[in-house]
Tab-separated table of N, CA and C in Angstrom:
chain	number	residue	atom	x	y	z
A	228	UNK	N	110.762	91.796	114.275
A	228	UNK	CA	111.788	92.067	113.249
A	228	UNK	C	111.728	90.987	112.180
A	229	UNK	N	111.738	91.407	110.931
A	229	UNK	CA	111.553	90.456	109.846
A	229	UNK	C	112.834	89.723	109.494
A	230	UNK	N	113.961	90.426	109.535
A	230	UNK	CA	115.199	89.767	109.083
A	230	UNK	C	115.725	88.815	110.143
A	231	UNK	N	116.348	87.775	109.684
A	231	UNK	CA	116.846	86.754	110.598
A	231	UNK	C	118.363	86.793	110.707
A	232	UNK	N	118.904	87.971	110.758
A	232	UNK	CA	120.329	88.107	111.018
A	232	UNK	C	120.581	87.659	112.451
A	233	UNK	N	121.835	87.364	112.777
A	233	UNK	CA	122.168	86.927	114.133
A	233	UNK	C	121.709	87.980	115.141
A	234	UNK	N	121.636	89.223	114.699
A	234	UNK	CA	121.234	90.337	115.537
A	234	UNK	C	119.817	90.163	116.081
A	235	UNK	N	118.880	89.792	115.198
A	235	UNK	CA	117.489	89.718	115.610
A	235	UNK	C	117.201	88.416	116.361
A	236	UNK	N	118.191	87.514	116.443
A	236	UNK	CA	117.993	86.284	117.206
A	236	UNK	C	118.407	86.459	118.654
A	237	UNK	N	118.776	87.674	118.973
A	237	UNK	CA	119.182	88.008	120.326
A	237	UNK	C	117.920	88.368	121.118
A	238	UNK	N	117.660	87.694	122.260
A	238	UNK	CA	116.448	88.027	123.037
A	238	UNK	C	116.349	89.503	123.383
A	239	UNK	N	117.486	90.135	123.659
A	239	UNK	CA	117.460	91.553	123.996
A	239	UNK	C	116.982	92.379	122.804
A	240	UNK	N	117.323	91.934	121.588
A	240	UNK	CA	116.878	92.643	120.388
A	240	UNK	C	115.374	92.523	120.232
A	241	UNK	N	114.832	91.374	120.641
A	241	UNK	CA	113.372	91.220	120.631
A	241	UNK	C	112.739	92.258	121.552
A	242	UNK	N	113.320	92.408	122.735
A	242	UNK	CA	112.763	93.364	123.700
A	242	UNK	C	112.795	94.778	123.146
A	243	UNK	N	113.919	95.159	122.523
A	243	UNK	CA	113.954	96.531	121.985
A	243	UNK	C	112.994	96.680	120.818
A	244	UNK	N	112.700	95.576	120.128
A	244	UNK	CA	111.777	95.681	118.988
A	244	UNK	C	110.326	95.864	119.433
A	245	UNK	N	109.988	95.511	120.686
A	245	UNK	CA	108.595	95.663	121.129
A	245	UNK	C	108.395	96.909	121.991
A	246	UNK	N	109.400	97.797	122.031
A	246	UNK	CA	109.234	99.045	122.785
A	246	UNK	C	108.121	99.880	122.151
A	247	UNK	N	107.243	100.387	122.990
A	247	UNK	CA	106.093	101.161	122.516
A	247	UNK	C	104.846	100.317	122.394
A	248	UNK	N	105.007	99.005	122.425
A	248	UNK	CA	103.854	98.108	122.260
A	248	UNK	C	103.194	97.823	123.607
A	249	UNK	N	101.898	97.475	123.590
A	249	UNK	CA	101.251	97.022	124.822
A	249	UNK	C	101.775	95.640	125.195
A	250	UNK	N	102.173	95.477	126.458
A	250	UNK	CA	102.760	94.209	126.880
A	250	UNK	C	102.120	93.732	128.189
A	251	UNK	N	102.308	92.453	128.455
A	251	UNK	CA	101.934	91.856	129.724
A	251	UNK	C	103.212	91.399	130.398
A	252	UNK	N	103.419	91.825	131.628
A	252	UNK	CA	104.619	91.429	132.372
A	252	UNK	C	104.170	90.637	133.586
A	253	UNK	N	104.672	89.417	133.715
A	253	UNK	CA	104.343	88.610	134.882
A	253	UNK	C	105.572	88.545	135.781
A	254	UNK	N	105.365	88.713	137.069
A	254	UNK	CA	106.449	88.642	138.032
A	254	UNK	C	106.480	87.257	138.677
A	255	UNK	N	107.591	86.944	139.306
A	255	UNK	CA	107.736	85.665	140.006
A	255	UNK	C	106.648	85.477	141.061
A	256	UNK	N	106.174	86.576	141.642
A	256	UNK	CA	105.142	86.507	142.671
A	256	UNK	C	103.773	86.170	142.086
A	257	UNK	N	103.644	86.193	140.765
A	257	UNK	CA	102.359	85.925	140.122
A	257	UNK	C	101.600	87.185	139.758
A	258	UNK	N	102.050	88.322	140.265
A	258	UNK	CA	101.404	89.602	139.938
A	258	UNK	C	101.653	89.915	138.466
A	259	UNK	N	100.617	90.440	137.812
A	259	UNK	CA	100.711	90.742	136.382
A	259	UNK	C	100.559	92.248	136.162
A	260	UNK	N	101.393	92.804	135.312
A	260	UNK	CA	101.294	94.206	134.927
A	260	UNK	C	101.031	94.295	133.439
A	261	UNK	N	100.045	95.112	133.082
A	261	UNK	CA	99.770	95.353	131.668
A	261	UNK	C	99.949	96.838	131.404
A	262	UNK	N	100.671	97.135	130.363
A	262	UNK	CA	100.888	98.538	130.022
A	262	UNK	C	101.691	98.664	128.751
A	263	UNK	N	102.027	99.912	128.434
A	263	UNK	CA	102.804	100.186	127.240
A	263	UNK	C	104.277	100.162	127.617
A	264	UNK	N	105.069	99.384	126.905
A	264	UNK	CA	106.485	99.235	127.233
A	264	UNK	C	107.253	100.488	126.818
A	265	UNK	N	107.763	101.211	127.820
A	265	UNK	CA	108.476	102.454	127.548
A	265	UNK	C	109.942	102.167	127.265
A	266	UNK	N	110.550	101.343	128.128
A	266	UNK	CA	111.961	101.001	127.942
A	266	UNK	C	112.333	99.780	128.770
A	267	UNK	N	113.433	99.157	128.359
A	267	UNK	CA	114.000	97.996	129.050
A	267	UNK	C	115.506	98.193	129.080
A	268	UNK	N	116.165	97.699	130.131
A	268	UNK	CA	117.620	97.749	130.127
A	268	UNK	C	118.202	96.345	130.294
A	269	UNK	N	119.512	96.274	130.423
A	269	UNK	CA	120.212	95.002	130.480
A	269	UNK	C	119.872	94.136	131.682
A	270	UNK	N	119.356	94.752	132.746
A	270	UNK	CA	118.939	93.982	133.925
A	270	UNK	C	117.506	93.487	133.775
A	271	UNK	N	116.872	93.855	132.650
A	271	UNK	CA	115.452	93.608	132.426
A	271	UNK	C	114.588	94.463	133.342
A	272	UNK	N	115.178	95.543	133.871
A	272	UNK	CA	114.357	96.576	134.483
A	272	UNK	C	113.427	97.095	133.393
A	273	UNK	N	112.209	97.434	133.791
A	273	UNK	CA	111.199	97.792	132.798
A	273	UNK	C	110.507	99.085	133.216
A	274	UNK	N	110.253	99.952	132.240
A	274	UNK	CA	109.394	101.108	132.480
A	274	UNK	C	108.110	100.912	131.690
A	275	UNK	N	106.978	100.996	132.387
A	275	UNK	CA	105.674	100.818	131.749
A	275	UNK	C	104.854	102.095	131.874
A	276	UNK	N	104.112	102.378	130.826
A	276	UNK	CA	103.220	103.528	130.806
A	276	UNK	C	101.784	103.014	130.904
A	277	UNK	N	100.882	103.800	131.480
A	277	UNK	CA	99.453	103.425	131.616
A	277	UNK	C	99.345	101.999	132.123
A	278	UNK	N	99.933	101.775	133.289
A	278	UNK	CA	100.136	100.427	133.777
A	278	UNK	C	99.008	100.002	134.728
A	279	UNK	N	98.492	98.795	134.506
A	279	UNK	CA	97.461	98.225	135.379
A	279	UNK	C	98.038	97.007	136.083
A	280	UNK	N	97.757	96.899	137.390
A	280	UNK	CA	98.288	95.804	138.200
A	280	UNK	C	97.173	94.795	138.491
A	281	UNK	N	97.426	93.530	138.211
A	281	UNK	CA	96.437	92.476	138.453
A	281	UNK	C	96.986	91.472	139.464
A	282	UNK	N	96.214	91.231	140.537
A	282	UNK	CA	96.570	90.211	141.521
A	282	UNK	C	95.475	89.157	141.477
A	283	UNK	N	95.840	87.911	141.263
A	283	UNK	CA	94.882	86.805	141.079
A	283	UNK	C	93.865	87.139	139.985
A	284	UNK	N	94.323	87.783	138.931
A	284	UNK	CA	93.460	88.115	137.808
A	284	UNK	C	92.546	89.307	138.047
A	285	UNK	N	92.596	89.883	139.260
A	285	UNK	CA	91.729	91.014	139.599
A	285	UNK	C	92.513	92.312	139.503
A	286	UNK	N	91.924	93.331	138.888
A	286	UNK	CA	92.577	94.631	138.800
A	286	UNK	C	92.741	95.211	140.201
A	287	UNK	N	93.969	95.553	140.565
A	287	UNK	CA	94.261	96.070	141.894
A	287	UNK	C	94.448	97.582	141.892
A	288	UNK	N	95.212	98.044	140.898
A	288	UNK	CA	95.669	99.420	140.938
A	288	UNK	C	96.051	99.860	139.533
A	289	UNK	N	96.041	101.160	139.332
A	289	UNK	CA	96.563	101.716	138.083
A	289	UNK	C	97.698	102.675	138.391
A	290	UNK	N	98.724	102.632	137.582
A	290	UNK	CA	99.861	103.551	137.704
A	290	UNK	C	99.988	104.298	136.382
A	291	UNK	N	100.233	105.588	136.453
A	291	UNK	CA	100.518	106.331	135.233
A	291	UNK	C	101.791	105.815	134.603
A	292	UNK	N	102.826	105.741	135.406
A	292	UNK	CA	104.109	105.166	134.998
A	292	UNK	C	104.548	104.216	136.090
A	293	UNK	N	105.293	103.193	135.700
A	293	UNK	CA	105.813	102.261	136.696
A	293	UNK	C	107.169	101.742	136.272
A	294	UNK	N	108.068	101.684	137.258
A	294	UNK	CA	109.379	101.072	137.062
A	294	UNK	C	109.332	99.720	137.760
A	295	UNK	N	109.658	98.653	137.034
A	295	UNK	CA	109.688	97.319	137.634
A	295	UNK	C	111.135	96.829	137.655
A	296	UNK	N	111.614	96.417	138.835
A	296	UNK	CA	113.000	95.951	138.955
A	296	UNK	C	113.117	94.577	138.286
A	297	UNK	N	114.149	94.446	137.444
A	297	UNK	CA	114.282	93.299	136.548
A	297	UNK	C	114.289	91.937	137.212
A	298	UNK	N	114.854	91.831	138.432
A	298	UNK	CA	114.984	90.508	139.054
A	298	UNK	C	113.636	89.869	139.363
A	299	UNK	N	112.573	90.657	139.398
A	299	UNK	CA	111.243	90.120	139.707
A	299	UNK	C	110.512	89.570	138.488
A	300	UNK	N	111.078	89.798	137.290
A	300	UNK	CA	110.346	89.486	136.059
A	300	UNK	C	110.415	87.996	135.729
A	301	UNK	N	109.245	87.413	135.467
A	301	UNK	CA	109.156	86.028	134.995
A	301	UNK	C	109.106	86.018	133.477
A	302	UNK	N	108.179	86.784	132.901
A	302	UNK	CA	108.149	86.916	131.444
A	302	UNK	C	107.577	88.254	131.003
A	303	UNK	N	107.873	88.581	129.741
A	303	UNK	CA	107.306	89.764	129.089
A	303	UNK	C	106.634	89.271	127.824
A	304	UNK	N	105.352	89.514	127.717
A	304	UNK	CA	104.603	89.018	126.569
A	304	UNK	C	104.139	90.198	125.726
A	305	UNK	N	104.446	90.153	124.417
A	305	UNK	CA	104.081	91.263	123.531
A	305	UNK	C	102.639	91.095	123.052
B	5	UNK	N	123.860	102.426	122.904
B	5	UNK	CA	122.762	103.351	122.601
B	5	UNK	C	123.299	104.757	122.368
B	6	UNK	N	122.764	105.397	121.367
B	6	UNK	CA	123.296	106.697	120.982
B	6	UNK	C	122.925	107.781	121.990
B	7	UNK	N	121.772	107.607	122.640
B	7	UNK	CA	121.269	108.705	123.460
B	7	UNK	C	121.557	108.531	124.953
B	8	UNK	N	122.502	107.662	125.311
B	8	UNK	CA	122.830	107.563	126.726
B	8	UNK	C	123.605	108.807	127.148
B	9	UNK	N	123.434	109.181	128.367
B	9	UNK	CA	124.084	110.379	128.851
B	9	UNK	C	123.270	111.626	128.616
B	10	UNK	N	122.198	111.452	127.884
B	10	UNK	CA	121.301	112.582	127.639
B	10	UNK	C	120.599	112.946	128.944
B	11	UNK	N	120.532	114.199	129.269
B	11	UNK	CA	119.947	114.615	130.547
B	11	UNK	C	118.578	115.272	130.384
B	12	UNK	N	117.936	115.051	129.257
B	12	UNK	CA	116.657	115.697	129.006
B	12	UNK	C	115.527	115.031	129.761
B	13	UNK	N	114.300	115.314	129.355
B	13	UNK	CA	113.106	114.759	129.987
B	13	UNK	C	112.823	113.353	129.467
B	14	UNK	N	113.657	112.862	128.547
B	14	UNK	CA	113.370	111.602	127.884
B	14	UNK	C	113.527	110.422	128.837
B	15	UNK	N	112.784	109.371	128.546
B	15	UNK	CA	112.918	108.132	129.293
B	15	UNK	C	113.517	107.116	128.325
B	16	UNK	N	114.850	107.061	128.268
B	16	UNK	CA	115.483	106.143	127.327
B	16	UNK	C	115.869	104.849	128.008
B	17	UNK	N	115.997	104.869	129.331
B	17	UNK	CA	116.181	103.625	130.072
B	17	UNK	C	115.279	103.666	131.296
B	18	UNK	N	114.908	102.486	131.795
B	18	UNK	CA	113.893	102.458	132.865
B	18	UNK	C	114.241	103.327	134.079
B	19	UNK	N	115.518	103.366	134.466
B	19	UNK	CA	115.871	104.129	135.668
B	19	UNK	C	115.676	105.637	135.487
B	20	UNK	N	115.540	106.090	134.229
B	20	UNK	CA	115.241	107.514	133.994
B	20	UNK	C	113.920	107.901	134.637
B	21	UNK	N	113.005	106.925	134.666
B	21	UNK	CA	111.712	107.168	135.303
B	21	UNK	C	111.901	107.482	136.780
B	22	UNK	N	112.845	106.786	137.399
B	22	UNK	CA	113.147	107.020	138.814
B	22	UNK	C	113.869	108.356	138.967
B	23	UNK	N	114.786	108.638	138.053
B	23	UNK	CA	115.518	109.913	138.112
B	23	UNK	C	114.562	111.100	138.042
B	24	UNK	N	113.549	110.988	137.192
B	24	UNK	CA	112.577	112.083	137.042
B	24	UNK	C	111.708	112.235	138.283
B	25	UNK	N	111.740	111.228	139.180
B	25	UNK	CA	110.928	111.295	140.406
B	25	UNK	C	111.706	111.819	141.604
B	26	UNK	N	112.977	112.184	141.422
B	26	UNK	CA	113.771	112.710	142.532
B	26	UNK	C	113.072	113.921	143.136
B	27	UNK	N	113.051	113.975	144.460
B	27	UNK	CA	112.398	115.051	145.229
B	27	UNK	C	110.877	115.033	145.096
B	28	UNK	N	110.338	114.009	144.456
B	28	UNK	CA	108.879	113.883	144.342
B	28	UNK	C	108.407	112.728	145.238
B	29	UNK	N	107.092	112.675	145.444
B	29	UNK	CA	106.506	111.558	146.206
B	29	UNK	C	106.433	110.341	145.296
B	30	UNK	N	106.941	109.230	145.781
B	30	UNK	CA	106.871	107.992	145.005
B	30	UNK	C	106.167	106.909	145.814
B	31	UNK	N	105.610	105.963	145.061
B	31	UNK	CA	105.025	104.763	145.646
B	31	UNK	C	105.999	103.624	145.354
B	32	UNK	N	106.339	102.864	146.370
B	32	UNK	CA	107.297	101.760	146.185
B	32	UNK	C	106.655	100.471	146.685
B	33	UNK	N	106.669	99.454	145.834
B	33	UNK	CA	106.172	98.136	146.248
B	33	UNK	C	107.392	97.281	146.568
B	34	UNK	N	107.334	96.634	147.735
B	34	UNK	CA	108.463	95.817	148.180
B	34	UNK	C	108.047	94.351	148.263
B	35	UNK	N	109.053	93.487	148.335
B	35	UNK	CA	108.789	92.067	148.586
B	35	UNK	C	108.142	91.918	149.964
B	36	UNK	N	107.382	90.854	150.144
B	36	UNK	CA	106.780	90.586	151.439
B	36	UNK	C	105.578	91.452	151.732
B	37	UNK	N	104.813	91.816	150.685
B	37	UNK	CA	103.569	92.577	150.841
B	37	UNK	C	103.738	93.853	151.652
B	38	UNK	N	104.774	94.597	151.316
B	38	UNK	CA	104.986	95.887	151.953
B	38	UNK	C	104.974	96.973	150.897
B	39	UNK	N	104.464	98.131	151.283
B	39	UNK	CA	104.440	99.275	150.376
B	39	UNK	C	104.932	100.510	151.112
B	40	UNK	N	105.585	101.391	150.370
B	40	UNK	CA	106.067	102.639	150.950
B	40	UNK	C	105.561	103.792	150.107
B	41	UNK	N	105.301	104.908	150.777
B	41	UNK	CA	105.017	106.144	150.061
B	41	UNK	C	105.852	107.223	150.734
B	42	UNK	N	106.648	107.908	149.945
B	42	UNK	CA	107.489	108.941	150.529
B	42	UNK	C	108.228	109.729	149.470
B	43	UNK	N	108.973	110.737	149.958
B	43	UNK	CA	109.703	111.607	149.035
B	43	UNK	C	111.054	110.983	148.700
B	44	UNK	N	111.343	110.865	147.397
B	44	UNK	CA	112.572	110.207	146.955
B	44	UNK	C	113.744	111.181	147.031
B	45	UNK	N	114.662	110.916	147.963
B	45	UNK	CA	115.835	111.782	148.108
B	45	UNK	C	117.013	111.283	147.293
B	46	UNK	N	117.166	109.972	147.175
B	46	UNK	CA	118.310	109.425	146.437
B	46	UNK	C	118.017	107.998	145.996
B	47	UNK	N	118.676	107.591	144.932
B	47	UNK	CA	118.564	106.203	144.455
B	47	UNK	C	119.861	105.858	143.739
B	48	UNK	N	120.108	104.565	143.529
B	48	UNK	CA	121.229	104.153	142.679
B	48	UNK	C	120.779	103.024	141.771
B	49	UNK	N	121.733	102.474	141.017
B	49	UNK	CA	121.383	101.466	140.014
B	49	UNK	C	120.900	100.158	140.632
B	50	UNK	N	121.187	99.931	141.931
B	50	UNK	CA	120.651	98.732	142.593
B	50	UNK	C	119.221	98.942	143.064
B	51	UNK	N	118.728	100.162	142.893
B	51	UNK	CA	117.434	100.569	143.456
B	51	UNK	C	117.501	100.739	144.961
B	52	UNK	N	118.707	100.860	145.521
B	52	UNK	CA	118.780	101.340	146.896
B	52	UNK	C	118.116	102.718	146.892
B	53	UNK	N	117.287	102.976	147.899
B	53	UNK	CA	116.536	104.227	147.911
B	53	UNK	C	116.707	104.928	149.250
B	54	UNK	N	116.703	106.247	149.224
B	54	UNK	CA	116.559	107.026	150.451
B	54	UNK	C	115.259	107.801	150.322
B	55	UNK	N	114.335	107.516	151.251
B	55	UNK	CA	113.020	108.159	151.231
B	55	UNK	C	112.820	108.977	152.496
B	56	UNK	N	112.156	110.097	152.358
B	56	UNK	CA	111.806	110.920	153.505
B	56	UNK	C	110.293	110.975	153.675
B	57	UNK	N	109.824	111.341	154.862
B	57	UNK	CA	108.384	111.462	155.190
B	57	UNK	C	107.644	110.216	154.719
B	58	UNK	N	108.095	109.060	155.198
B	58	UNK	CA	107.633	107.785	154.658
B	58	UNK	C	106.449	107.230	155.437
B	59	UNK	N	105.498	106.682	154.700
B	59	UNK	CA	104.460	105.866	155.316
B	59	UNK	C	104.621	104.445	154.772
B	60	UNK	N	104.823	103.500	155.682
B	60	UNK	CA	104.985	102.101	155.301
B	60	UNK	C	103.681	101.369	155.577
B	61	UNK	N	103.236	100.584	154.631
B	61	UNK	CA	102.024	99.773	154.816
B	61	UNK	C	102.424	98.311	154.710
B	62	UNK	N	102.099	97.544	155.743
B	62	UNK	CA	102.412	96.117	155.757
B	62	UNK	C	101.098	95.354	155.742
B	63	UNK	N	100.960	94.449	154.782
B	63	UNK	CA	99.730	93.660	154.690
B	63	UNK	C	99.990	92.238	155.168
B	64	UNK	N	99.156	91.796	156.127
B	64	UNK	CA	99.289	90.428	156.624
B	64	UNK	C	97.926	89.746	156.558
B	65	UNK	N	97.950	88.446	156.327
B	65	UNK	CA	96.712	87.678	156.307
B	65	UNK	C	96.563	87.006	157.660
B	66	UNK	N	95.426	87.278	158.303
B	66	UNK	CA	95.169	86.681	159.617
B	66	UNK	C	94.038	85.676	159.508
B	67	UNK	N	94.146	84.613	160.307
B	67	UNK	CA	93.115	83.582	160.286
B	67	UNK	C	92.454	83.545	161.660
B	68	UNK	N	91.127	83.676	161.695
B	68	UNK	CA	90.430	83.626	162.988
B	68	UNK	C	90.073	82.174	163.331
B	69	UNK	N	89.320	81.978	164.437
B	69	UNK	CA	89.003	80.632	164.946
B	69	UNK	C	88.241	79.814	163.910
B	70	UNK	N	87.405	80.494	163.109
B	70	UNK	CA	86.613	79.780	162.095
B	70	UNK	C	87.436	79.470	160.834
B	71	UNK	N	88.678	79.826	160.871
B	71	UNK	CA	89.510	79.614	159.684
B	71	UNK	C	89.256	80.639	158.595
B	72	UNK	N	88.580	81.731	158.966
B	72	UNK	CA	88.316	82.800	158.003
B	72	UNK	C	89.559	83.685	157.877
B	73	UNK	N	89.989	83.888	156.654
B	73	UNK	CA	91.176	84.706	156.457
B	73	UNK	C	90.768	86.153	156.191
B	74	UNK	N	91.466	87.065	156.835
B	74	UNK	CA	91.209	88.478	156.571
B	74	UNK	C	92.543	89.205	156.457
B	75	UNK	N	92.568	90.202	155.592
B	75	UNK	CA	93.806	90.958	155.385
B	75	UNK	C	93.870	92.091	156.399
B	76	UNK	N	94.984	92.159	157.112
B	76	UNK	CA	95.184	93.207	158.099
B	76	UNK	C	96.313	94.109	157.603
B	77	UNK	N	96.112	95.407	157.701
B	77	UNK	CA	97.184	96.310	157.280
B	77	UNK	C	97.687	97.103	158.488
B	78	UNK	N	98.999	97.196	158.553
B	78	UNK	CA	99.649	97.967	159.608
B	78	UNK	C	100.368	99.122	158.940
B	79	UNK	N	100.238	100.307	159.492
B	79	UNK	CA	100.928	101.466	158.920
B	79	UNK	C	101.966	101.992	159.906
B	80	UNK	N	103.107	102.348	159.349
B	80	UNK	CA	104.177	102.906	160.176
B	80	UNK	C	104.707	104.156	159.496
B	81	UNK	N	105.060	105.143	160.291
B	81	UNK	CA	105.633	106.377	159.739
B	81	UNK	C	107.124	106.431	160.078
B	82	UNK	N	107.911	106.901	159.128
B	82	UNK	CA	109.333	107.127	159.387
B	82	UNK	C	109.743	108.463	158.793
B	83	UNK	N	110.657	109.109	159.471
B	83	UNK	CA	111.142	110.391	158.989
B	83	UNK	C	112.056	110.185	157.776
B	84	UNK	N	112.924	109.185	157.898
B	84	UNK	CA	113.882	108.905	156.829
B	84	UNK	C	114.128	107.409	156.791
B	85	UNK	N	114.216	106.871	155.577
B	85	UNK	CA	114.356	105.427	155.429
B	85	UNK	C	115.343	105.126	154.307
B	86	UNK	N	116.267	104.212	154.577
B	86	UNK	CA	117.112	103.670	153.509
B	86	UNK	C	116.564	102.302	153.160
B	87	UNK	N	116.263	102.079	151.886
B	87	UNK	CA	115.725	100.792	151.454
B	87	UNK	C	116.772	100.076	150.621
B	88	UNK	N	117.087	98.848	150.990
B	88	UNK	CA	118.034	98.070	150.185
B	88	UNK	C	117.354	97.638	148.887
B	89	UNK	N	118.072	97.840	147.783
B	89	UNK	CA	117.489	97.652	146.452
B	89	UNK	C	116.895	96.289	146.185
B	90	UNK	N	117.462	95.226	146.771
B	90	UNK	CA	116.998	93.887	146.391
B	90	UNK	C	115.575	93.582	146.836
B	91	UNK	N	115.018	94.382	147.736
B	91	UNK	CA	113.630	94.126	148.119
B	91	UNK	C	112.628	94.958	147.313
B	92	UNK	N	113.131	95.778	146.406
B	92	UNK	CA	112.236	96.623	145.604
B	92	UNK	C	111.612	95.818	144.461
B	93	UNK	N	110.307	95.947	144.289
B	93	UNK	CA	109.611	95.314	143.170
B	93	UNK	C	109.230	96.372	142.136
B	94	UNK	N	108.654	97.486	142.595
B	94	UNK	CA	108.119	98.486	141.667
B	94	UNK	C	108.244	99.876	142.270
B	95	UNK	N	108.523	100.841	141.410
B	95	UNK	CA	108.557	102.246	141.833
B	95	UNK	C	107.653	103.020	140.886
B	96	UNK	N	106.754	103.807	141.455
B	96	UNK	CA	105.862	104.594	140.609
B	96	UNK	C	105.777	106.023	141.121
B	97	UNK	N	105.986	106.997	140.226
B	97	UNK	CA	105.808	108.387	140.648
B	97	UNK	C	104.343	108.622	140.973
B	98	UNK	N	104.067	109.296	142.079
B	98	UNK	CA	102.686	109.576	142.467
B	98	UNK	C	102.304	110.931	141.931
B	99	UNK	N	101.302	110.956	141.090
B	99	UNK	CA	100.823	112.252	140.639
B	99	UNK	C	100.206	112.940	141.852
B	100	UNK	N	100.642	114.174	142.179
B	100	UNK	CA	100.152	114.832	143.386
B	100	UNK	C	98.636	114.949	143.363
B	101	UNK	N	97.986	114.500	144.454
B	101	UNK	CA	96.532	114.516	144.468
B	101	UNK	C	96.014	115.450	145.553
């Protein structure tokens, strides 16, 4: 978001601004998910499309869609 | 959000993905290297789940005398399972294969 209103300084607003973008999600366990960000909610629950799961940097599995429970999330990188 | 309460096919919040998987086979990843595959009968906002015809896979790392580590998987079947939401990591609808 280009404007610097108090609105866009809200971390949640950042998350809604990257919906539809390819993202990297790292969990507390170290597992990494890469996919297209479908949606996020207030718990930081995440829906990913065309999602790939990486364990120790190695591709483990592919999911068409995946729901990730928010409490496991370490970061979301756009 | 303007579109909350909408009951269409849209995925406007992450849990909609779970709602669209009701009565379908889902894959669930749990804490502690456990995975479940089964039919989703019910869920709530905590991700408490009720699954039917479940296959549970438990992965453990075993060390032999030489100190060689190998992954061992144990499978268990259950007719019906209630899963407490706090152990859920990921839920994915399984495209029927």
